[in-house]
Short mmCIF file of C-alpha atoms in Angstrom, two decimals:
data_model
loop_
_atom_site.label_atom_id
_atom_site.label_comp_id
_atom_site.label_asym_id
_atom_site.label_seq_id
_atom_site.Cartn_x
_atom_site.Cartn_y
_atom_site.Cartn_z
CA ASN R 1 15.83 42.41 19.45
CA HIS R 2 18.42 45.19 18.98
CA GLY R 3 18.88 45.56 22.73
CA HIS R 4 15.17 45.55 23.68
CA ASP R 5 13.21 42.76 25.38
CA VAL R 6 10.40 41.49 23.13
CA ASP R 7 7.68 38.84 23.48
CA LYS R 8 8.13 37.56 19.95
CA VAL R 9 10.31 37.83 16.88
CA GLU R 10 9.15 37.40 13.31
CA TYR R 11 10.56 36.00 10.09
CA GLY R 12 13.58 37.98 8.93
CA GLN R 13 14.31 39.71 12.27
CA ARG R 14 17.57 39.41 14.19
CA ALA R 15 17.31 38.36 17.80
CA ALA R 16 19.30 37.17 20.80
CA VAL R 17 17.53 34.18 22.39
CA ASN R 18 18.31 32.65 25.79
CA LEU R 19 18.05 28.86 25.43
CA ILE R 20 17.81 27.22 28.82
CA GLY R 21 19.57 23.86 29.13
CA VAL R 22 21.42 24.12 25.81
CA HIS R 23 25.19 24.69 25.74
CA HIS R 24 26.47 27.04 23.08
CA THR R 25 28.82 24.33 21.78
CA GLU R 26 25.76 22.29 20.75
CA ILE R 27 24.55 25.03 18.40
CA GLU R 28 25.84 25.29 14.83
CA ARG R 29 25.18 27.57 11.89
CA GLY R 30 22.00 26.41 10.15
CA HIS R 31 20.22 25.13 13.26
CA GLU R 32 16.58 26.19 13.66
CA LEU R 33 14.22 26.96 16.54
CA LEU R 34 10.88 25.23 16.00
CA THR R 35 7.81 23.65 17.51
CA PRO R 36 8.55 19.94 18.14
CA GLY R 37 7.39 17.80 15.21
CA TYR R 38 7.33 20.66 12.70
CA LEU R 39 10.63 20.67 10.81
CA GLU R 40 12.57 17.57 9.81
CA PRO R 41 16.06 17.29 8.31
CA SER R 42 15.94 15.94 4.77
CA LYS R 43 18.45 15.28 2.00
CA LEU R 44 15.85 15.71 -0.73
CA LEU R 45 13.80 18.87 -1.38
CA THR R 46 11.30 19.51 -4.16
CA VAL R 47 11.52 23.13 -5.29
CA GLU R 48 10.34 25.72 -7.78
CA LEU R 49 13.64 26.91 -9.30
CA SER R 50 14.12 30.12 -11.30
CA VAL R 51 17.31 30.73 -13.27
CA LEU R 52 18.44 34.35 -13.49
CA GLU R 53 18.18 35.93 -16.95
CA ASN R 54 21.82 37.03 -16.71
CA SER R 55 23.07 33.58 -15.67
CA PRO R 56 26.04 32.76 -17.92
CA TRP R 57 24.82 29.19 -18.40
CA PRO R 58 21.76 26.99 -17.94
CA ILE R 59 21.33 24.67 -14.96
CA ARG R 60 21.72 21.12 -16.23
CA HIS R 61 20.25 17.90 -14.86
CA ARG R 62 22.42 16.48 -12.05
CA SER R 63 24.72 19.53 -12.03
CA ARG R 64 26.40 20.41 -8.71
CA GLN R 65 25.48 23.76 -7.20
CA ARG R 66 25.55 25.59 -3.87
CA LEU R 67 22.25 25.92 -1.96
CA TYR R 68 21.76 28.80 0.48
CA ILE R 69 18.65 28.36 2.62
CA GLY R 70 18.12 29.97 6.01
CA THR R 71 21.66 30.20 7.32
CA GLN R 72 22.72 26.91 5.71
CA GLU R 73 25.12 26.48 2.82
CA ILE R 74 24.90 22.99 1.28
CA MET R 75 26.29 21.37 -1.86
CA VAL R 76 23.44 19.90 -3.91
CA ALA R 77 22.82 17.98 -7.13
CA VAL R 78 19.97 19.56 -9.11
CA LEU R 79 17.56 16.90 -10.40
CA LEU R 80 15.36 18.50 -13.07
CA LEU R 81 11.88 16.98 -13.49
CA ALA R 82 11.59 18.15 -17.10
CA ASP R 83 13.60 16.55 -19.90
CA GLU R 84 15.43 19.71 -20.91
CA ASP R 85 17.94 22.02 -19.19
CA ALA R 86 16.76 25.00 -17.14
CA GLU R 87 17.71 27.89 -19.39
CA PRO R 88 18.46 31.44 -18.15
CA GLY R 89 15.19 33.25 -17.45
CA SER R 90 13.18 30.03 -17.04
CA THR R 91 11.31 28.67 -14.00
CA VAL R 92 11.18 24.89 -13.54
CA THR R 93 10.28 22.25 -10.96
CA ALA R 94 13.27 20.33 -9.62
CA GLN R 95 14.55 18.29 -6.72
CA LEU R 96 17.68 19.15 -4.77
CA LEU R 97 19.73 16.21 -3.52
CA CYS R 98 21.67 17.61 -0.57
CA ALA R 99 25.13 16.48 0.55
CA THR R 100 24.03 17.10 4.17
CA PRO R 101 20.44 17.28 5.47
CA ALA R 102 18.63 20.58 4.99
CA VAL R 103 15.95 21.95 7.29
CA ALA R 104 13.16 23.92 5.61
CA ALA R 105 9.42 24.54 5.37
CA ALA R 106 7.21 24.80 2.28
CA GLY R 107 7.34 28.26 0.73
CA GLN R 108 10.77 29.04 2.17
CA PRO R 109 13.01 31.00 -0.25
CA PHE R 110 16.52 29.93 -1.22
CA VAL R 111 19.41 31.02 -3.43
CA ILE R 112 21.47 28.91 -5.84
CA ARG R 113 25.10 29.81 -6.59
CA ALA R 114 27.50 28.07 -8.89
CA GLU R 115 30.01 25.66 -7.41
CA SER R 116 32.78 27.59 -9.15
CA PRO R 117 33.10 30.47 -9.86
CA LEU R 118 31.05 31.59 -6.86
CA ILE R 119 28.29 33.57 -8.61
CA THR R 120 24.54 33.65 -8.05
CA ILE R 121 22.68 31.92 -10.90
CA GLY R 122 19.17 31.42 -9.51
CA GLY R 123 16.85 30.83 -6.60
CA GLY R 124 13.33 29.88 -5.76
CA ARG R 125 11.11 28.48 -3.05
CA VAL R 126 10.66 25.11 -1.40
CA LEU R 127 7.61 23.03 -2.38
CA GLN R 128 8.32 19.86 -0.38
CA PRO R 129 10.81 20.15 2.48
CA VAL R 130 10.80 16.36 3.03
CA ALA R 131 10.43 14.79 -0.41
CA ARG R 132 10.47 11.35 -1.96
CA LYS R 133 12.19 10.74 -5.28
CA LEU R 134 10.07 11.80 -8.26
CA ARG R 135 10.53 10.44 -11.76
CA ARG R 136 11.36 12.85 -14.56
CA ARG R 137 8.25 14.24 -16.18
CA ALA R 138 7.93 11.69 -19.02
CA GLY R 139 7.36 8.81 -16.59
CA GLN R 140 5.69 10.74 -13.80
CA PRO R 141 2.00 10.19 -12.98
CA GLN R 142 -0.07 13.15 -14.14
CA ALA R 143 -1.47 13.59 -10.63
CA SER R 144 2.07 14.16 -9.35
CA ALA R 145 2.64 17.03 -11.78
CA ASP R 146 -0.80 18.51 -11.06
CA THR R 147 -0.38 18.43 -7.30
CA LEU R 148 3.05 20.06 -7.50
CA GLY R 149 1.27 22.90 -9.28
CA ASN R 150 -1.24 23.12 -6.43
CA LEU R 151 1.61 23.35 -3.91
CA ILE R 152 2.78 26.44 -5.81
CA ASN R 153 -0.46 28.18 -6.78
CA GLY R 154 -3.32 26.48 -4.90
CA ASN R 155 -5.53 27.76 -2.13
CA ALA R 156 -5.27 26.29 1.39
CA GLN R 157 -7.49 23.27 0.61
CA GLN R 158 -5.66 22.53 -2.66
CA ARG R 159 -2.28 22.84 -0.96
CA ALA R 160 -3.41 20.48 1.81
CA GLY R 161 -4.67 17.91 -0.72
CA ALA R 162 -1.44 18.16 -2.71
CA ALA R 163 0.69 17.69 0.40
CA ILE R 164 -1.33 14.62 1.43
CA TYR R 165 -0.91 13.13 -2.07
CA HIS R 166 2.87 13.42 -1.77
CA PHE R 167 2.90 11.88 1.71
CA ASN R 168 1.92 8.75 -0.26
CA ALA R 169 2.09 5.72 2.08
CA SER R 170 3.62 7.62 5.00
CA ALA R 171 1.61 8.45 8.08
CA TRP R 172 1.52 12.20 8.73
CA THR R 173 0.74 14.53 11.59
CA ASP R 174 -1.08 17.85 11.69
CA MET R 175 2.25 19.64 12.17
CA GLN R 176 3.74 17.96 9.10
CA LEU R 177 0.71 19.03 7.08
CA CYS R 178 1.21 22.60 8.32
CA ARG R 179 4.87 22.44 7.22
CA ASP R 180 4.17 21.05 3.74
CA ALA R 181 0.98 22.99 2.92
CA GLN R 182 1.87 26.36 4.51
CA LEU R 183 -0.99 26.16 7.00
CA GLU R 184 -1.63 27.49 10.48
CA PRO R 185 -2.34 24.77 13.09
CA GLU R 186 -5.86 26.01 13.70
CA GLU R 187 -6.72 25.49 10.00
CA VAL R 188 -5.87 21.79 9.85
CA ALA R 189 -8.89 20.08 11.45
CA ASP R 190 -11.42 21.88 9.26
CA LEU R 191 -9.41 21.31 6.06
CA VAL R 192 -9.00 17.60 6.76
CA ASP R 193 -12.75 17.26 7.40
CA ARG R 194 -13.52 19.00 4.10
CA LEU R 195 -11.08 16.83 2.17
CA ARG R 196 -12.62 13.72 3.71
CA ALA R 197 -16.15 14.94 2.95
CA ASP R 198 -15.45 15.60 -0.75
CA GLY R 199 -13.72 12.22 -1.20
CA THR R 200 -10.20 13.59 -1.63
CA LEU R 201 -9.02 12.00 1.63
CA ILE R 202 -9.41 8.22 2.05
CA ASP R 203 -8.99 6.48 5.43
CA LEU R 204 -7.31 3.10 5.10
CA GLN R 205 -7.03 0.63 8.01
CA VAL R 206 -3.67 -1.12 7.46
CA SER R 207 -3.65 -2.98 10.79
CA ALA R 208 -5.25 -2.79 14.22
CA GLN R 209 -2.61 -0.24 15.26
CA ARG R 210 -2.06 1.53 11.95
CA GLN R 211 -4.41 3.79 10.02
CA LEU R 212 -3.34 5.63 6.87
CA ARG R 213 -4.92 8.84 5.59
CA THR R 214 -4.18 8.97 1.88
CA HIS R 215 -5.17 10.90 -1.23
CA LYS R 216 -7.71 9.51 -3.70
CA ASP R 217 -5.20 9.89 -6.58
CA ALA R 218 -2.53 7.93 -4.69
CA PHE R 219 -5.17 5.26 -3.99
CA ALA R 220 -6.08 5.19 -7.71
CA GLU R 221 -2.42 4.68 -8.66
CA TRP R 222 -2.15 1.76 -6.24
CA GLN R 223 -5.37 0.32 -7.69
CA GLN R 224 -3.91 0.55 -11.19
CA ARG R 225 -0.80 -1.36 -10.09
CA ILE R 226 -2.86 -4.07 -8.36
CA ASN R 227 -5.09 -4.46 -11.43
CA GLU R 228 -2.05 -4.82 -13.68
CA VAL R 229 -0.56 -7.47 -11.36
CA LEU R 230 -3.85 -9.38 -11.40
CA ARG R 231 -4.07 -9.18 -15.21
CA GLN R 232 -0.61 -10.74 -15.41
CA LEU R 233 -1.50 -13.44 -12.87
CA HIS R 234 -4.73 -14.31 -14.72
CA ALA R 235 -2.81 -14.50 -18.01
CA SER R 236 -0.16 -16.82 -16.56
CA SER R 237 -2.70 -19.05 -14.75
CA PRO R 238 -5.86 -19.14 -16.90
CA LEU R 239 -7.43 -21.95 -14.82
CA ALA R 240 -7.12 -20.06 -11.53
CA ALA R 241 -10.36 -18.69 -10.12
CA GLY R 242 -8.35 -16.12 -8.17
CA PHE R 243 -5.19 -15.55 -6.17
CA SER R 244 -4.37 -15.16 -2.50
CA ARG R 245 -3.70 -11.71 -1.11
CA GLN R 246 -0.19 -12.85 -0.23
CA ASP R 247 0.49 -13.93 -3.83
CA ILE R 248 -0.78 -10.61 -5.18
CA SER R 249 1.29 -8.55 -2.73
CA ALA R 250 4.38 -10.67 -3.49
CA ALA R 251 3.90 -9.99 -7.22
CA MET R 252 3.91 -6.25 -6.49
CA ARG R 253 7.70 -6.21 -6.34
CA SER R 254 7.91 -2.42 -6.11
CA GLU R 255 5.62 -2.41 -3.05
CA LYS R 256 7.73 -3.53 -0.08
CA ASP R 257 5.00 -2.77 2.46
CA LYS R 258 3.05 -6.05 2.29
CA ALA R 259 0.61 -5.05 5.04
CA LEU R 260 -0.32 -1.95 3.03
CA ALA R 261 -0.72 -3.97 -0.17
CA ILE R 262 -3.12 -6.40 1.55
CA ALA R 263 -5.07 -3.50 3.09
CA LEU R 264 -5.41 -1.94 -0.37
CA ILE R 265 -6.66 -5.24 -1.80
CA ASP R 266 -9.25 -5.50 0.99
CA ALA R 267 -10.35 -1.91 0.38
CA LEU R 268 -10.80 -2.63 -3.34
CA VAL R 269 -12.84 -5.75 -2.49
CA THR R 270 -15.05 -3.66 -0.18
CA ARG R 271 -15.54 -1.13 -2.99
CA LYS R 272 -16.38 -4.04 -5.36
CA ALA R 273 -13.49 -3.04 -7.62
CA LEU R 274 -12.20 -6.61 -7.06
CA ILE R 275 -14.12 -9.78 -6.29
CA ALA R 276 -13.25 -12.22 -3.52
CA GLU R 277 -14.39 -15.79 -2.96
CA ASP R 278 -13.12 -17.35 0.24
CA ALA R 279 -9.40 -16.52 0.30
CA LEU R 280 -9.07 -15.83 -3.44
CA VAL R 281 -9.20 -12.42 -5.14
CA ALA R 282 -9.79 -11.79 -8.84
CA LEU R 283 -10.58 -9.06 -11.33
CA PRO R 284 -14.32 -8.73 -12.04
CA GLY R 285 -15.28 -10.86 -15.03
CA ALA R 286 -11.96 -12.71 -15.07
CA ALA R 287 -13.51 -16.20 -15.03
CA PRO R 288 -11.23 -19.17 -15.69
CA GLN R 289 -10.84 -19.78 -19.43
CA LEU R 290 -11.45 -23.48 -20.13
CA SER R 291 -10.89 -25.19 -23.44
CA LYS R 292 -13.42 -27.75 -24.67
CA LYS R 293 -11.13 -30.52 -23.43
CA GLN R 294 -10.76 -28.91 -20.01
CA LYS R 295 -14.52 -28.44 -19.65
CA ALA R 296 -14.97 -32.14 -20.41
CA MET R 297 -12.38 -33.00 -17.75
CA ARG R 298 -14.11 -30.79 -15.17
CA ASP R 299 -17.52 -32.33 -15.92
CA ALA R 300 -16.08 -35.85 -15.63
CA ILE R 301 -14.45 -35.03 -12.28
CA LEU R 302 -17.63 -33.55 -10.86
CA GLN R 303 -19.73 -36.47 -12.08
CA SER R 304 -17.32 -38.91 -10.44
CA TYR R 305 -17.41 -37.13 -7.07
CA ARG R 306 -21.16 -36.63 -7.09
CA SER R 307 -21.73 -40.31 -7.88
CA ALA R 308 -19.30 -41.43 -5.14
CA GLY R 309 -21.07 -39.54 -2.33
CA ILE R 310 -19.11 -39.76 0.93
CA GLN R 311 -16.68 -42.40 -0.37
CA PRO R 312 -14.80 -40.27 -2.92
CA PRO R 313 -12.37 -41.59 -5.54
CA ASP R 314 -8.59 -41.22 -5.41
CA ALA R 315 -7.95 -37.61 -6.39
CA ASP R 316 -4.98 -38.37 -8.65
CA LYS R 317 -6.87 -41.11 -10.52
CA VAL R 318 -10.35 -39.62 -10.76
CA VAL R 319 -9.88 -39.15 -14.53
CA ASP R 320 -7.33 -40.38 -17.03
CA ALA R 321 -5.14 -37.28 -17.31
CA PRO R 322 -1.74 -36.05 -16.09
CA VAL R 323 -1.73 -35.65 -12.29
CA LYS R 324 -0.64 -31.99 -12.56
CA ASP R 325 -3.63 -31.13 -14.76
CA VAL R 326 -6.04 -33.05 -12.51
CA ARG R 327 -4.86 -31.21 -9.40
CA LYS R 328 -5.28 -27.82 -11.08
CA MET R 329 -8.80 -28.79 -12.09
CA LEU R 330 -9.60 -29.97 -8.55
CA GLU R 331 -8.40 -26.60 -7.20
CA LEU R 332 -10.66 -24.85 -9.69
CA CYS R 333 -13.64 -26.97 -8.67
CA VAL R 334 -13.00 -26.09 -5.02
CA ALA R 335 -12.69 -22.38 -5.84
CA GLN R 336 -15.97 -22.51 -7.76
CA GLY R 337 -17.73 -24.21 -4.85
CA HIS R 338 -18.38 -27.55 -6.57
CA LEU R 339 -15.97 -29.55 -4.39
CA VAL R 340 -14.76 -29.29 -0.80
CA HIS R 341 -11.15 -30.17 0.07
CA LEU R 342 -11.01 -32.22 3.26
CA GLY R 343 -7.22 -32.34 3.27
CA ALA R 344 -4.67 -35.08 2.54
CA GLY R 345 -5.92 -35.42 -1.06
CA PHE R 346 -9.54 -36.08 -0.09
CA TYR R 347 -12.39 -34.17 -1.73
CA LEU R 348 -16.17 -34.34 -1.45
CA SER R 349 -18.79 -32.87 -3.70
CA SER R 350 -20.50 -29.89 -2.06
CA GLU R 351 -23.70 -31.96 -1.86
CA ALA R 352 -21.88 -34.83 -0.06
CA GLU R 353 -20.20 -32.38 2.33
CA ALA R 354 -23.61 -30.95 3.32
CA GLN R 355 -24.91 -34.53 3.78
CA VAL R 356 -21.95 -35.38 6.05
CA ARG R 357 -22.49 -32.27 8.20
CA GLY R 358 -26.16 -33.13 8.65
CA LYS R 359 -25.62 -36.80 9.47
CA VAL R 360 -22.81 -36.18 11.96
CA THR R 361 -24.70 -33.36 13.65
CA ASP R 362 -27.83 -35.51 13.98
CA ALA R 363 -25.82 -38.47 15.28
CA ILE R 364 -24.00 -36.48 17.99
CA ASN R 365 -26.95 -34.31 18.98
CA GLY R 366 -28.37 -35.40 22.35
CA THR R 367 -25.29 -37.45 23.27
CA GLU R 368 -22.14 -36.71 25.25
CA GLY R 369 -20.15 -37.18 22.07
CA LEU R 370 -19.25 -39.97 19.67
CA THR R 371 -16.01 -41.79 18.98
CA THR R 372 -14.55 -41.94 15.49
CA SER R 373 -15.82 -45.51 15.16
CA GLU R 374 -19.34 -44.46 16.12
CA ILE R 375 -19.27 -41.63 13.60
CA ARG R 376 -18.04 -44.09 10.96
CA GLU R 377 -21.00 -46.36 11.70
CA SER R 378 -23.46 -43.45 11.49
CA LEU R 379 -22.07 -42.51 8.09
CA GLY R 380 -21.83 -46.10 6.87
CA THR R 381 -18.32 -45.64 5.57
CA SER R 382 -14.83 -46.95 6.26
CA ARG R 383 -11.98 -45.65 8.44
CA LYS R 384 -10.14 -44.55 5.29
CA TYR R 385 -12.79 -41.89 4.73
CA VAL R 386 -13.98 -41.11 8.25
CA ILE R 387 -10.58 -39.88 9.52
CA PRO R 388 -10.27 -36.98 6.99
CA ILE R 389 -13.99 -36.26 7.47
CA VAL R 390 -13.84 -35.86 11.27
CA GLU R 391 -10.58 -33.85 11.05
CA TYR R 392 -12.21 -31.56 8.49
CA LEU R 393 -15.30 -31.08 10.68
CA ASP R 394 -13.02 -30.17 13.61
CA ARG R 395 -11.14 -27.70 11.42
CA VAL R 396 -14.25 -25.88 10.16
CA GLY R 397 -15.81 -25.70 13.63
CA VAL R 398 -18.65 -28.19 13.37
CA THR R 399 -17.15 -30.51 16.00
CA LYS R 400 -14.27 -30.58 18.42
CA ARG R 401 -12.34 -33.41 19.97
CA VAL R 402 -12.76 -34.01 23.71
CA GLY R 403 -10.74 -37.02 24.80
CA ASP R 404 -11.53 -39.83 22.35
CA LYS R 405 -14.91 -38.35 21.38
CA ARG R 406 -16.22 -35.60 19.11
CA VAL R 407 -18.77 -33.18 20.46
CA LEU R 408 -20.70 -30.47 18.68
CA VAL R 409 -19.37 -26.92 18.79
CA LYS R 410 -22.03 -24.65 20.22
CA SER R 411 -22.77 -21.63 18.05
CA ASP R 412 -23.02 -18.19 19.71
#
């Protein structure tokens, strides 16, 4: 530093640095020295932007300007988050869309100059050095506006919470949190523990290998979207007792991360914000809405199956109604636990299914297994019915096939 050997240099000082293993031709104006994992090139920055009082014109939405940050000079488009222009003397929140990637940290100052003529018209400081696209204020979630304010004016814990909110669905490291919340590395562990303790930070298990640490407000926004999707699904299918996680995630067209969507659904089920029966998920209180005619059809179907026992009627002809309507009603009866679907169009009443389990278990118990014919004889039914029954019992883990016999599956 100015001809003297030093152990460290600080922000704003000039220095000559010997970089071992790096050729000078690899270094360009604007490059940075950093701890690995700290800075990251980005084409989108969120900033607090102040327009000089003596600027000859306002900064308009999507106007092209010159950004000077560190030793970089980059052409940018200014994306204002408010609906009006940034007038001279005003301070606004904006995003800078860079022609080439910029490297910055939160709190870093910058200067804005006009594209032409080359005069200084404003400047500010970086809020998010690696940003995602934000909507203009009218359509922006309130939490997004509030947390941007905390990035500017908050204490260390508020800045950390705000940075985590804007990480959204992205995994983040301690170094990235330092960069976005203006923290020292030794502060991070304690701040994260405090945010988790006060409920600001939510841990979400997306898969066996992937855990997401997210903000409670981001989680609430996802919950709102899932609830809206479910309201639409319930409205379009009033007979459905619920919907599969895959169907719900597919209906969330703006959410491309299906594994995350399913993890969010499971988290909401755990918190009892959604209800789940078997593989179906529904809004609390969103019971199927049956007309008087539909209730009569359901009652007739159930009566028919309960009367038939283990020799059920043909599913498509159980009542005199269009096949499409009958199948929807059968699905509803299964979802509500009144019927059990054996497969291949065969259904049993829940009472008959329990009877079948008991009889087959008693018949096989103490033997080396029974053939399909022997099981048929023990049930007193025909081959037409015994085949779907034994295949169903294999599928649900009551029995398993060994050679030409069925044996009981031993429970742990």
